[in-house]
PDB file of C-alpha atoms in Angstrom:
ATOM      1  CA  UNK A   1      60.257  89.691 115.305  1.00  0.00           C
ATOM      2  CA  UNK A   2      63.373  91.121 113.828  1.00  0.00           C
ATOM      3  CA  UNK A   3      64.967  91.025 117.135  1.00  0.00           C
ATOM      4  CA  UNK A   4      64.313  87.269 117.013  1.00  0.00           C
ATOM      5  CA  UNK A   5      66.048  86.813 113.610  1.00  0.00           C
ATOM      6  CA  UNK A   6      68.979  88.578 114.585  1.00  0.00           C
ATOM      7  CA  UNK A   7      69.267  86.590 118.137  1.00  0.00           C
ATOM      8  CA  UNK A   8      71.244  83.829 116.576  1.00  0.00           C
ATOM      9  CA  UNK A   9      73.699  85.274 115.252  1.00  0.00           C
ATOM     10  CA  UNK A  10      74.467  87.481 118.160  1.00  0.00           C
ATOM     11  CA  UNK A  11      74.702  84.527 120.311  1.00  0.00           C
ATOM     12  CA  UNK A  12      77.672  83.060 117.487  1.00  0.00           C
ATOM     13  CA  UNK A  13      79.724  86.594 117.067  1.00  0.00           C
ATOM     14  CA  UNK A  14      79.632  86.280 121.465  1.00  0.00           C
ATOM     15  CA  UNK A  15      80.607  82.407 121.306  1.00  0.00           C
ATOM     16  CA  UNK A  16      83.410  83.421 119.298  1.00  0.00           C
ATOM     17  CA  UNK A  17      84.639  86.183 121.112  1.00  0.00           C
ATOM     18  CA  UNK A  18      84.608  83.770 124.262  1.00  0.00           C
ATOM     19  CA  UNK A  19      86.863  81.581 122.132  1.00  0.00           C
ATOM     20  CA  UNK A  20      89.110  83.951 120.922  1.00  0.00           C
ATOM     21  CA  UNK A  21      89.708  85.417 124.643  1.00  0.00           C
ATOM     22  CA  UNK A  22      89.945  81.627 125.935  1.00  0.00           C
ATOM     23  CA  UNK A  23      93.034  80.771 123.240  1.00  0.00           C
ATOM     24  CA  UNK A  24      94.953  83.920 124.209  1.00  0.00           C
ATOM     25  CA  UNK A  25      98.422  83.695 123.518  1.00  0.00           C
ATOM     26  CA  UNK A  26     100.085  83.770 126.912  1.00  0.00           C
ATOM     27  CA  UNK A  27     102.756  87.237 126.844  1.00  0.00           C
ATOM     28  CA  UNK A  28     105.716  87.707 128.854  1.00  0.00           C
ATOM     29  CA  UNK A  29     107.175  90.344 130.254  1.00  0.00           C
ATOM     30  CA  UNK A  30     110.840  90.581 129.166  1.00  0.00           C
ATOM     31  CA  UNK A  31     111.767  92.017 125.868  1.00  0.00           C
ATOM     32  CA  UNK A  32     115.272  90.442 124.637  1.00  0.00           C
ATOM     33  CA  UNK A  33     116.813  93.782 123.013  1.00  0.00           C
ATOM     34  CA  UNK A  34     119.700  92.011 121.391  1.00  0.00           C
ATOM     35  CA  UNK A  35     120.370  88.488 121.012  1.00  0.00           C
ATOM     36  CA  UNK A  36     123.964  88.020 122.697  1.00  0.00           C
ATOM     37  CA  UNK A  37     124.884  84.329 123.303  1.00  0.00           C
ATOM     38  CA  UNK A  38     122.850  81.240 122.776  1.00  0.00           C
ATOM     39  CA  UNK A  39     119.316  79.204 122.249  1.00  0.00           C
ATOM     40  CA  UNK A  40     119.526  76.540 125.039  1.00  0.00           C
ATOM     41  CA  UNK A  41     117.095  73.332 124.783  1.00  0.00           C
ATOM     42  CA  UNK A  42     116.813  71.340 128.142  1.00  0.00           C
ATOM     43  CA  UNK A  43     114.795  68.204 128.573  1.00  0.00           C
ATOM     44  CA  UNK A  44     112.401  70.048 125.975  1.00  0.00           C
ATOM     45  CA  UNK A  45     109.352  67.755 125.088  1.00  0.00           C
ATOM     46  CA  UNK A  46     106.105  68.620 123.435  1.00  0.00           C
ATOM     47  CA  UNK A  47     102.983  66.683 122.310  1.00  0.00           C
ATOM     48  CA  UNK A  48      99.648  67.281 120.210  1.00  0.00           C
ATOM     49  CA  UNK A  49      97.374  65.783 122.934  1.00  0.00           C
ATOM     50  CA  UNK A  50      98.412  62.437 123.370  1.00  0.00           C
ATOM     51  CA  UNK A  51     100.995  61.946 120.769  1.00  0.00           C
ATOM     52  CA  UNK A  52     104.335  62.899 121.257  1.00  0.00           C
ATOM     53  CA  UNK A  53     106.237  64.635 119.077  1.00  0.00           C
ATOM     54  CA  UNK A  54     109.399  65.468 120.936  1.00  0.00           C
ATOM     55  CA  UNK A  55     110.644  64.056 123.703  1.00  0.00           C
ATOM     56  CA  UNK A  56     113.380  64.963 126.528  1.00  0.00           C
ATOM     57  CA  UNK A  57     115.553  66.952 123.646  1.00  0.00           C
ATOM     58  CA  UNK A  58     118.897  68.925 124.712  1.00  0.00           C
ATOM     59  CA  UNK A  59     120.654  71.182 123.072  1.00  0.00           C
ATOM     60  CA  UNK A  60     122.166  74.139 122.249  1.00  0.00           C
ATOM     61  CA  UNK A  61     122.812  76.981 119.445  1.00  0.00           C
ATOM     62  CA  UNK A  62     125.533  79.614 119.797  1.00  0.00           C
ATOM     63  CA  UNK A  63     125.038  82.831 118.041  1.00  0.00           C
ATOM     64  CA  UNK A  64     126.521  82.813 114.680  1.00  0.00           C
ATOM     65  CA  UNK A  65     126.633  79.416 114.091  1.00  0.00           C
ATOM     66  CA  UNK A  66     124.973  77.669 111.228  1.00  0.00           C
ATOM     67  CA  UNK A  67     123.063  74.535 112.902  1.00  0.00           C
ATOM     68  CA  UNK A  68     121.136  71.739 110.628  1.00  0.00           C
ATOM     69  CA  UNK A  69     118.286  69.745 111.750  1.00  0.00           C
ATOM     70  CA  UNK A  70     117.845  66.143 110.020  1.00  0.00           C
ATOM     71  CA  UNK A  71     115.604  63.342 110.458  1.00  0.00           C
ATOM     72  CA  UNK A  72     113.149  61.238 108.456  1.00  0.00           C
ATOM     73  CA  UNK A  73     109.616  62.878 107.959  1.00  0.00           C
ATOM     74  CA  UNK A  74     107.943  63.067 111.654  1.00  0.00           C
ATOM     75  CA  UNK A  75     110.700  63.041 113.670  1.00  0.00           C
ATOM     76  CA  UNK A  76     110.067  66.785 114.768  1.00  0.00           C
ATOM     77  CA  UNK A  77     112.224  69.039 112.588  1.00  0.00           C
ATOM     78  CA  UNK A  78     109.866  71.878 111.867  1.00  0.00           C
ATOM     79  CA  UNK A  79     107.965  71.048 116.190  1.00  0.00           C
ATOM     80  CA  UNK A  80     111.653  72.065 117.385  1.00  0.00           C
ATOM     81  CA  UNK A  81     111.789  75.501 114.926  1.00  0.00           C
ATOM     82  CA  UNK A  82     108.173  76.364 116.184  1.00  0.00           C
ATOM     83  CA  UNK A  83     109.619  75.557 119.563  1.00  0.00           C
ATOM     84  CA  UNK A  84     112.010  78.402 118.628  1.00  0.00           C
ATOM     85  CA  UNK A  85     109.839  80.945 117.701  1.00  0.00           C
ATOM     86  CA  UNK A  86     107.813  80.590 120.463  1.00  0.00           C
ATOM     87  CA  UNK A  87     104.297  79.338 118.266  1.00  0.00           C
ATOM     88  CA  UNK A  88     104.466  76.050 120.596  1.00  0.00           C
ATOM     89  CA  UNK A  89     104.943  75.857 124.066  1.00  0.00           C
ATOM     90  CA  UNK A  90     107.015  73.035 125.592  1.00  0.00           C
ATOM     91  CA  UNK A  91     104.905  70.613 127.883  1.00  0.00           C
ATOM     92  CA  UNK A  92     108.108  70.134 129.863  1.00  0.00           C
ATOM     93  CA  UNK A  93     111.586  71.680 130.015  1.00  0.00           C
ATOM     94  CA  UNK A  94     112.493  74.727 129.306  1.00  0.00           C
ATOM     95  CA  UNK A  95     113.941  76.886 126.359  1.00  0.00           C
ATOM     96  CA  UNK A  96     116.352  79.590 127.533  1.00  0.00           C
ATOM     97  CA  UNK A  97     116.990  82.668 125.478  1.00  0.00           C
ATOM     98  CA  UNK A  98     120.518  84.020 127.051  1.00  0.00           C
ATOM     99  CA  UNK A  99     119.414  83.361 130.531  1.00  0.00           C
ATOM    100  CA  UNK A 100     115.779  84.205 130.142  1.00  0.00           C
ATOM    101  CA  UNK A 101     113.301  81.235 130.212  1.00  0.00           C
ATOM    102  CA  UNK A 102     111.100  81.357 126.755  1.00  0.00           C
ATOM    103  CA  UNK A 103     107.691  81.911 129.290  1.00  0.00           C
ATOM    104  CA  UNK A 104     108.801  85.174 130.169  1.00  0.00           C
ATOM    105  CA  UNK A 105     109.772  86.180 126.740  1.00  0.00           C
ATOM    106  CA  UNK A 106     107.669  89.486 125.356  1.00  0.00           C
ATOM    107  CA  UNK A 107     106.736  87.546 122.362  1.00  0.00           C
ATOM    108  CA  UNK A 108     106.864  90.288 119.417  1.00  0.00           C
ATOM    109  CA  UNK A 109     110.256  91.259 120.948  1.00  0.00           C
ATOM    110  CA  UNK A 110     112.139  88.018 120.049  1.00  0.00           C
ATOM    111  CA  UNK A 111     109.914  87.345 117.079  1.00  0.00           C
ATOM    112  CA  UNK A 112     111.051  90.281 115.416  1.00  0.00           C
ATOM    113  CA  UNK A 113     114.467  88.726 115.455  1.00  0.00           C
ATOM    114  CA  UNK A 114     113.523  85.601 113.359  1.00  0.00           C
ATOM    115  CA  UNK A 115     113.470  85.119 109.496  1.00  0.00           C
ATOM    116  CA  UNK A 116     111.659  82.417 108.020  1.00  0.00           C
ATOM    117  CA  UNK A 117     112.028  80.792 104.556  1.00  0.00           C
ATOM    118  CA  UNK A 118     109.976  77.829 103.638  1.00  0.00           C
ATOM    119  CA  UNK A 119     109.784  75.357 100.805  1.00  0.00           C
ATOM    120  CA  UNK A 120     106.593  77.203  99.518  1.00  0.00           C
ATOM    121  CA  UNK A 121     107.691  80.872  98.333  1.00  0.00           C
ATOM    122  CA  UNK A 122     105.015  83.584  98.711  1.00  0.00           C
ATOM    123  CA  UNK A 123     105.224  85.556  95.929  1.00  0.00           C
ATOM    124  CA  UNK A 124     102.738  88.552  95.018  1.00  0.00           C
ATOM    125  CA  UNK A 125     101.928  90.082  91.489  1.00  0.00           C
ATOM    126  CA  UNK A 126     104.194  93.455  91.958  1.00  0.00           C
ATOM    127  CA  UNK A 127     107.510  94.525  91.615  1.00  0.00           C
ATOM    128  CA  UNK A 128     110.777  92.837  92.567  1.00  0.00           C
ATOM    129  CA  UNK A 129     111.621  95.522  95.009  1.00  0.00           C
ATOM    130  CA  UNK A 130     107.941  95.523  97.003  1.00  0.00           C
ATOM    131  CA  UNK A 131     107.900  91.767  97.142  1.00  0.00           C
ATOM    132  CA  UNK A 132     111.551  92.159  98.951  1.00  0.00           C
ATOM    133  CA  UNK A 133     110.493  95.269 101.340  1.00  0.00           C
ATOM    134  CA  UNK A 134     106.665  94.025 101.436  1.00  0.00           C
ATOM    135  CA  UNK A 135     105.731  97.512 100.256  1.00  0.00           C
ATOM    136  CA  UNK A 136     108.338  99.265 103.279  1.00  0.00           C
ATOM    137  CA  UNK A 137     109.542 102.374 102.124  1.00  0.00           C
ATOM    138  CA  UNK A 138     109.887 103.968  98.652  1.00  0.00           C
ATOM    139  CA  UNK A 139     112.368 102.168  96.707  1.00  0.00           C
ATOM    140  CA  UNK A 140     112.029 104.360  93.758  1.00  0.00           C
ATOM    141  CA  UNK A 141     112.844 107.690  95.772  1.00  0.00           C
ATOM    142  CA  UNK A 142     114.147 106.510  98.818  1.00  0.00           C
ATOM    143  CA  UNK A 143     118.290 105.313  98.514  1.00  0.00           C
ATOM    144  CA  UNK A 144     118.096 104.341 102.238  1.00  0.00           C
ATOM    145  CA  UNK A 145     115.619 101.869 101.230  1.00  0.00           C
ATOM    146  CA  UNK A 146     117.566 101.149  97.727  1.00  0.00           C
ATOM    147  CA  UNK A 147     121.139 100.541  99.686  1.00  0.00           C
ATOM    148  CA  UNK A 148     118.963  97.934 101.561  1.00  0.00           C
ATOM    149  CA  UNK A 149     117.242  96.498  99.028  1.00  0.00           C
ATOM    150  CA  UNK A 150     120.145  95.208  97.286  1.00  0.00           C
ATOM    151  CA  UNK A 151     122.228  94.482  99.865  1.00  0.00           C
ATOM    152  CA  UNK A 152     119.656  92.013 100.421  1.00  0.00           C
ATOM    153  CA  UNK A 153     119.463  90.618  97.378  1.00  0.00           C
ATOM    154  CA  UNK A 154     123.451  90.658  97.256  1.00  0.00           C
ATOM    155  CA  UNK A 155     123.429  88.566 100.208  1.00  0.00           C
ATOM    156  CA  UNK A 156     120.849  86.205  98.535  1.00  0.00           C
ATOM    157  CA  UNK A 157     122.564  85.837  95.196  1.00  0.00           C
ATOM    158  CA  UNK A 158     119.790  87.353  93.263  1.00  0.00           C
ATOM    159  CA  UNK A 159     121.059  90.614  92.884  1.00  0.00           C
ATOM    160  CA  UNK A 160     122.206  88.957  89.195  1.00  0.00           C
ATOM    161  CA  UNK A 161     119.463  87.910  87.522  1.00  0.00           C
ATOM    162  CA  UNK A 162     117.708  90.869  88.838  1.00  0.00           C
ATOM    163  CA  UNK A 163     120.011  93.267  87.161  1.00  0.00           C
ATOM    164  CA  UNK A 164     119.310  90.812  84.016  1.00  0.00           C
ATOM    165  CA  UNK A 165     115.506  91.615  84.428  1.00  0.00           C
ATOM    166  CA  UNK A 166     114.237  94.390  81.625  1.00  0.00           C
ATOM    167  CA  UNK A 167     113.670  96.833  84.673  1.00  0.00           C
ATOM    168  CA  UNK A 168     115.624  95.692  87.326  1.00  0.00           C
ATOM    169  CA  UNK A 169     114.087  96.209  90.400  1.00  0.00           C
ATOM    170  CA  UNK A 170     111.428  97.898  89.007  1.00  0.00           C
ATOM    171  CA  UNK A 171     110.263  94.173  87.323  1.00  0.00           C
ATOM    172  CA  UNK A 172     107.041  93.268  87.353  1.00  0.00           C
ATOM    173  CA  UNK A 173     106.799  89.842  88.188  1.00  0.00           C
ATOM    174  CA  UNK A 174     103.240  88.496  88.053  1.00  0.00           C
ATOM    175  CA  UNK A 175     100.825  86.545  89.982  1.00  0.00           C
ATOM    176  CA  UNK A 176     102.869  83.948  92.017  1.00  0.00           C
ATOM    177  CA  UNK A 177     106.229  85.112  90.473  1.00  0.00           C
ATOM    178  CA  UNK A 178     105.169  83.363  86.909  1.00  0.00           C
ATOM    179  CA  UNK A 179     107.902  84.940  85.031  1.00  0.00           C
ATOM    180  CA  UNK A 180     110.855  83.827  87.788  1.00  0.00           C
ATOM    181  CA  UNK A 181     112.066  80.200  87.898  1.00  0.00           C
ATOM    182  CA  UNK A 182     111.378  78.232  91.587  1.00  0.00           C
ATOM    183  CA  UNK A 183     115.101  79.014  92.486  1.00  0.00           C
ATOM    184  CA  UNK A 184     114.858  82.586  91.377  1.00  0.00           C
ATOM    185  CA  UNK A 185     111.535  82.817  93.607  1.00  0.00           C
ATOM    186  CA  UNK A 186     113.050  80.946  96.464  1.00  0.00           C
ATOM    187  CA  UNK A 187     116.418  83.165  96.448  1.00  0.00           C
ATOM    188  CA  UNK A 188     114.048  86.076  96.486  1.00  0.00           C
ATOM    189  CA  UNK A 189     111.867  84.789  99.489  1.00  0.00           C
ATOM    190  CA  UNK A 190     115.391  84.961 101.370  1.00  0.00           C
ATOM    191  CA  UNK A 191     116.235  88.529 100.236  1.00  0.00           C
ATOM    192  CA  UNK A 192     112.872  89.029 102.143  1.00  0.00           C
ATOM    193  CA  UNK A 193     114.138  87.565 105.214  1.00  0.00           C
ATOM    194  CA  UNK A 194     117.260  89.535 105.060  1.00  0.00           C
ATOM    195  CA  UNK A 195     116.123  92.642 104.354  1.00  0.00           C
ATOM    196  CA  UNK A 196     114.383  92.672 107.739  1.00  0.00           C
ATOM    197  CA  UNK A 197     117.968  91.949 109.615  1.00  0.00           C
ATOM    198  CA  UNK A 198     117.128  89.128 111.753  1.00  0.00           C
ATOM    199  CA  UNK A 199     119.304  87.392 113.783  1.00  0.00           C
ATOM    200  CA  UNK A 200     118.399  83.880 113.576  1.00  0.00           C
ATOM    201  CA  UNK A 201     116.886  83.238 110.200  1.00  0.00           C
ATOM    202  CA  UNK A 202     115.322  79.325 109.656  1.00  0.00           C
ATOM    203  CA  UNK A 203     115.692  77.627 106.734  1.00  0.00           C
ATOM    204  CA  UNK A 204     112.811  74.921 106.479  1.00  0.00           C
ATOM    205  CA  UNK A 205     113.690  72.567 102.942  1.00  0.00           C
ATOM    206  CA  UNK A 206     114.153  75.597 101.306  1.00  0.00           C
ATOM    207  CA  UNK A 207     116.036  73.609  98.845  1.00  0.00           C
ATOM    208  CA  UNK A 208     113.695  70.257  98.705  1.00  0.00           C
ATOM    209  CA  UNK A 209     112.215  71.115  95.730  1.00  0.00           C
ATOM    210  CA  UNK A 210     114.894  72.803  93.200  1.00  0.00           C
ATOM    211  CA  UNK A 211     117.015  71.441  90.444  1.00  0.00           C
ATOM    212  CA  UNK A 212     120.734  71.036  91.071  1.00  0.00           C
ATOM    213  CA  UNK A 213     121.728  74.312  89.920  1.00  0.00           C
ATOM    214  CA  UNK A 214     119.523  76.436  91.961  1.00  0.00           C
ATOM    215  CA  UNK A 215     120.340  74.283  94.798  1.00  0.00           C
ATOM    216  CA  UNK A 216     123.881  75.720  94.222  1.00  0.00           C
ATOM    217  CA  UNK A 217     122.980  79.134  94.099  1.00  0.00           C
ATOM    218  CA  UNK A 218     121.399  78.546  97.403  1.00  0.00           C
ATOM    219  CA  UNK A 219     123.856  76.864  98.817  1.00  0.00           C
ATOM    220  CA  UNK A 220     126.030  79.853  98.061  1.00  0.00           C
ATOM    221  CA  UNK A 221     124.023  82.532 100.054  1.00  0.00           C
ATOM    222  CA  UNK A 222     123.689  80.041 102.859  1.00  0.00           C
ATOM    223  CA  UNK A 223     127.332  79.846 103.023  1.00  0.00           C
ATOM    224  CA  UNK A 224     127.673  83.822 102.963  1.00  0.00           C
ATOM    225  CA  UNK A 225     126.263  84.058 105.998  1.00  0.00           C
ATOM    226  CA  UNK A 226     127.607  81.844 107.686  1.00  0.00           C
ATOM    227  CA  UNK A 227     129.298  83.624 110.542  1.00  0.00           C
ATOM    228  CA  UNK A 228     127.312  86.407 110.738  1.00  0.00           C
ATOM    229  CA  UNK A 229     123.794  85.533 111.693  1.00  0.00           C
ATOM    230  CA  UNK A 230     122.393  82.544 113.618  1.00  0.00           C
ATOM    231  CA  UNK A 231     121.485  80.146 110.575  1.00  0.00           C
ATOM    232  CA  UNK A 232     119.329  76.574 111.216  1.00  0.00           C
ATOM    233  CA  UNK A 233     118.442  74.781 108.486  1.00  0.00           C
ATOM    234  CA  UNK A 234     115.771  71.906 108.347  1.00  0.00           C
ATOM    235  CA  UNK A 235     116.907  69.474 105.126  1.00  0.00           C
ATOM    236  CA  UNK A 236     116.247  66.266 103.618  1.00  0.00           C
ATOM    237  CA  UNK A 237     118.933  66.794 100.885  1.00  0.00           C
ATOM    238  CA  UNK A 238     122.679  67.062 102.993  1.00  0.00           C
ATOM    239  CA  UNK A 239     124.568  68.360 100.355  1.00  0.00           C
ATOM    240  CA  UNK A 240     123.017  71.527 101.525  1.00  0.00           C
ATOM    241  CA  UNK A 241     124.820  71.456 105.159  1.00  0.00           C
ATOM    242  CA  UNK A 242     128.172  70.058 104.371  1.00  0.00           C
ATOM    243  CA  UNK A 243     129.243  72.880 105.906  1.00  0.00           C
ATOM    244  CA  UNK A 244     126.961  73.520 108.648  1.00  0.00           C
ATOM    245  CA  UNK A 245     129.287  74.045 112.228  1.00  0.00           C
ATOM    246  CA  UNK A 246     126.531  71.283 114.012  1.00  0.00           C
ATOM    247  CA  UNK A 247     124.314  68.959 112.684  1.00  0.00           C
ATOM    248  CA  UNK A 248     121.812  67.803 114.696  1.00  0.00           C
ATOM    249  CA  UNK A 249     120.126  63.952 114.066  1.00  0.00           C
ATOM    250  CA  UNK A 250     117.022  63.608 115.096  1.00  0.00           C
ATOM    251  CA  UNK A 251     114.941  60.313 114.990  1.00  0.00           C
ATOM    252  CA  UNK A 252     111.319  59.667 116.673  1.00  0.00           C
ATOM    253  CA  UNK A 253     111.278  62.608 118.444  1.00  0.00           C
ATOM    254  CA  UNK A 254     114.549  62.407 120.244  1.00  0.00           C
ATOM    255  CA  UNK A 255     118.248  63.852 119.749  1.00  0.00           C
ATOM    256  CA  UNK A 256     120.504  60.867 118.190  1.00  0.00           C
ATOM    257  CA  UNK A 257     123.496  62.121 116.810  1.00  0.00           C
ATOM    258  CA  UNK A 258     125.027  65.419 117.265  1.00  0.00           C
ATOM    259  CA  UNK A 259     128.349  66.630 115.692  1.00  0.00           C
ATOM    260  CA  UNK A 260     129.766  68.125 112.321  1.00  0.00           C
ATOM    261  CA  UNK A 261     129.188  66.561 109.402  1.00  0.00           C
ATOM    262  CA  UNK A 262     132.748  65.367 109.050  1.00  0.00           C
ATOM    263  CA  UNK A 263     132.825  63.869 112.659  1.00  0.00           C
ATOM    264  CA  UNK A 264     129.146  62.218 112.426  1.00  0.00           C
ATOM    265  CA  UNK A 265     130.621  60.797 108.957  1.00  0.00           C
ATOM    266  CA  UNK A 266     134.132  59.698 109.957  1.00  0.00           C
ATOM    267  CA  UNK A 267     132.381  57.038 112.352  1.00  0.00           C
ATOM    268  CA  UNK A 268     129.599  54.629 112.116  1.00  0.00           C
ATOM    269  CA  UNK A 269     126.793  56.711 112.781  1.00  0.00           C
ATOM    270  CA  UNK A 270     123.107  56.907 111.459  1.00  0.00           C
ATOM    271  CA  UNK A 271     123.906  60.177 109.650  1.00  0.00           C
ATOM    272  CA  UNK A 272     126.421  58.465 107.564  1.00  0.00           C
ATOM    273  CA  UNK A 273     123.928  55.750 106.485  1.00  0.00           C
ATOM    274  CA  UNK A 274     122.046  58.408 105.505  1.00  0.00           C
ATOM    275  CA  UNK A 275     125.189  59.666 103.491  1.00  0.00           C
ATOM    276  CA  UNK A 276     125.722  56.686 102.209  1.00  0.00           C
ATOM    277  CA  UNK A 277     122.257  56.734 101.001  1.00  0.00           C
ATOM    278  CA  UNK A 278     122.353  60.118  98.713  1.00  0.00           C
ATOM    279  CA  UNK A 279     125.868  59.120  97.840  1.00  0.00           C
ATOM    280  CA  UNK A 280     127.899  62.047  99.751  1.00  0.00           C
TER     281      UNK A 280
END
């Protein structure tokens, strides 16, 4: 009898270990030690069963640039960054990682290389410095891990309003960062990101929801970095890539502009209607 009461649930801890080993990530076999030249998309498309979400999309991004993606809400921003990190595979074309197709990719090893900040900031009820390291290291012993701690935040203008905090680093800041402002909690969601030293680091409307100001602040560490790390930046709001070094339009899916913001502007493009539009 007691076998019989237990039956059923052995039979849905097995289904679901058959469905975990079914949905497998597929690994490849190539790690990608250092990221040396350039993210190439050719003929990429992708689709969630039937519906397309990107279709026969080119292009490319150069190390050390600062690329922006722009589009209207659906036209595959966000599809095209998990493209990137390898989350979603393409259905056809291929991504190439300096000469390596994206399928043979070792998928920690390129992972590891990627920061992501998004518009919602995960904050956690503990000090500034743990929710920059994520509890890595000893800041209050450690001056390795201090050095880095606020070079990070240095690089993510926060290191002044920390120092303005009644224990610095030390701050404890509450559940959800209640006692920080949304730009002080967004600025420190990229100190995060940078205190792990990746080489490409994403951007998804990191911005969309700030006042002015903290847009500016922003705007500033974006600009800092420009140059030394692979930066792409999703926005709605294109004051925040004025000075990106390619902007990239898409619309329905596919690649319709491409350019600098002064050359898509200087001509009768869509991106300047969309100018036009948030008077820029």
């Amino acid at each position: 009898q007691q076998v019989m009461n237990l039956a059923g649930s052995l039979e849905v801890v097995v289904r679901e270990f058959e469905e975990v080993g079914q949905h497998q990530e597929s690994n490849g076999y190539v790690t990608i030690p250092l990221f040396k030249r350039v993210v190439e998309f050719q003929n990429v498309s992708f689709a969630f069963g039937k519906s397309s979400v990107i279709e026969d999309v080119s292009f490319s991004i150069p190390k050390n640039t600062t690329v922006a993606l722009v589009g209207e809400s659906g036209s595959g921003k966000t599809t095209l960054t998990d493209l990137l990190s390898l989350l979603l595979k393409p259905k056809n074309g291929q991504i190439y990682f300096d000469d390596i197709i994206a399928n043979q990719l070792e998928l920690e090893s390129w992972r590891r290389k990627i920061g992501f900040v998004t518009q919602d900031t995960v904050i956690f009820d503990d000090s500034i410095a743990n929710n920059i390291t994520l509890w890595e290291g000893e800041f209050e012993v450690d001056e390795d891990t201090q050095q880095k701690v606020r070079y990070a935040a240095q690089q993510a203008h926060c290191d002044g309003f920390i120092s303005d905090l009644p224990n610095g680093y030390n701050t404890q800041i509450g559940e959800r960062g209640v006692k920080l402002s949304g730009g002080q909690k967004q600025r420190l969601s990229i100190a995060r990101e940078l205190y792990k030293k990746p080489e490409i680091l994403v951007l998804d409307e990191a911005t969309s929801a700030l006042d002015s100001e903290s847009e500016r602040y922003i705007q500033e560490s974006i600009d800092a970095l420009k140059g030394t790390m692979t930066v792409i930046i999703i926005a709605h709001r294109l004051s925040t890539i004025k000075n990106a070094d390619k902007i990239i339009v898409l619309d329905q899916g596919k690649v319709k502009e491409e350019g600098s913001f002064e050359e898509l502007t200087a001509v009768d493009t869509h991106f300047r209607l969309m100018a036009e539009y948030q008077r820029l």
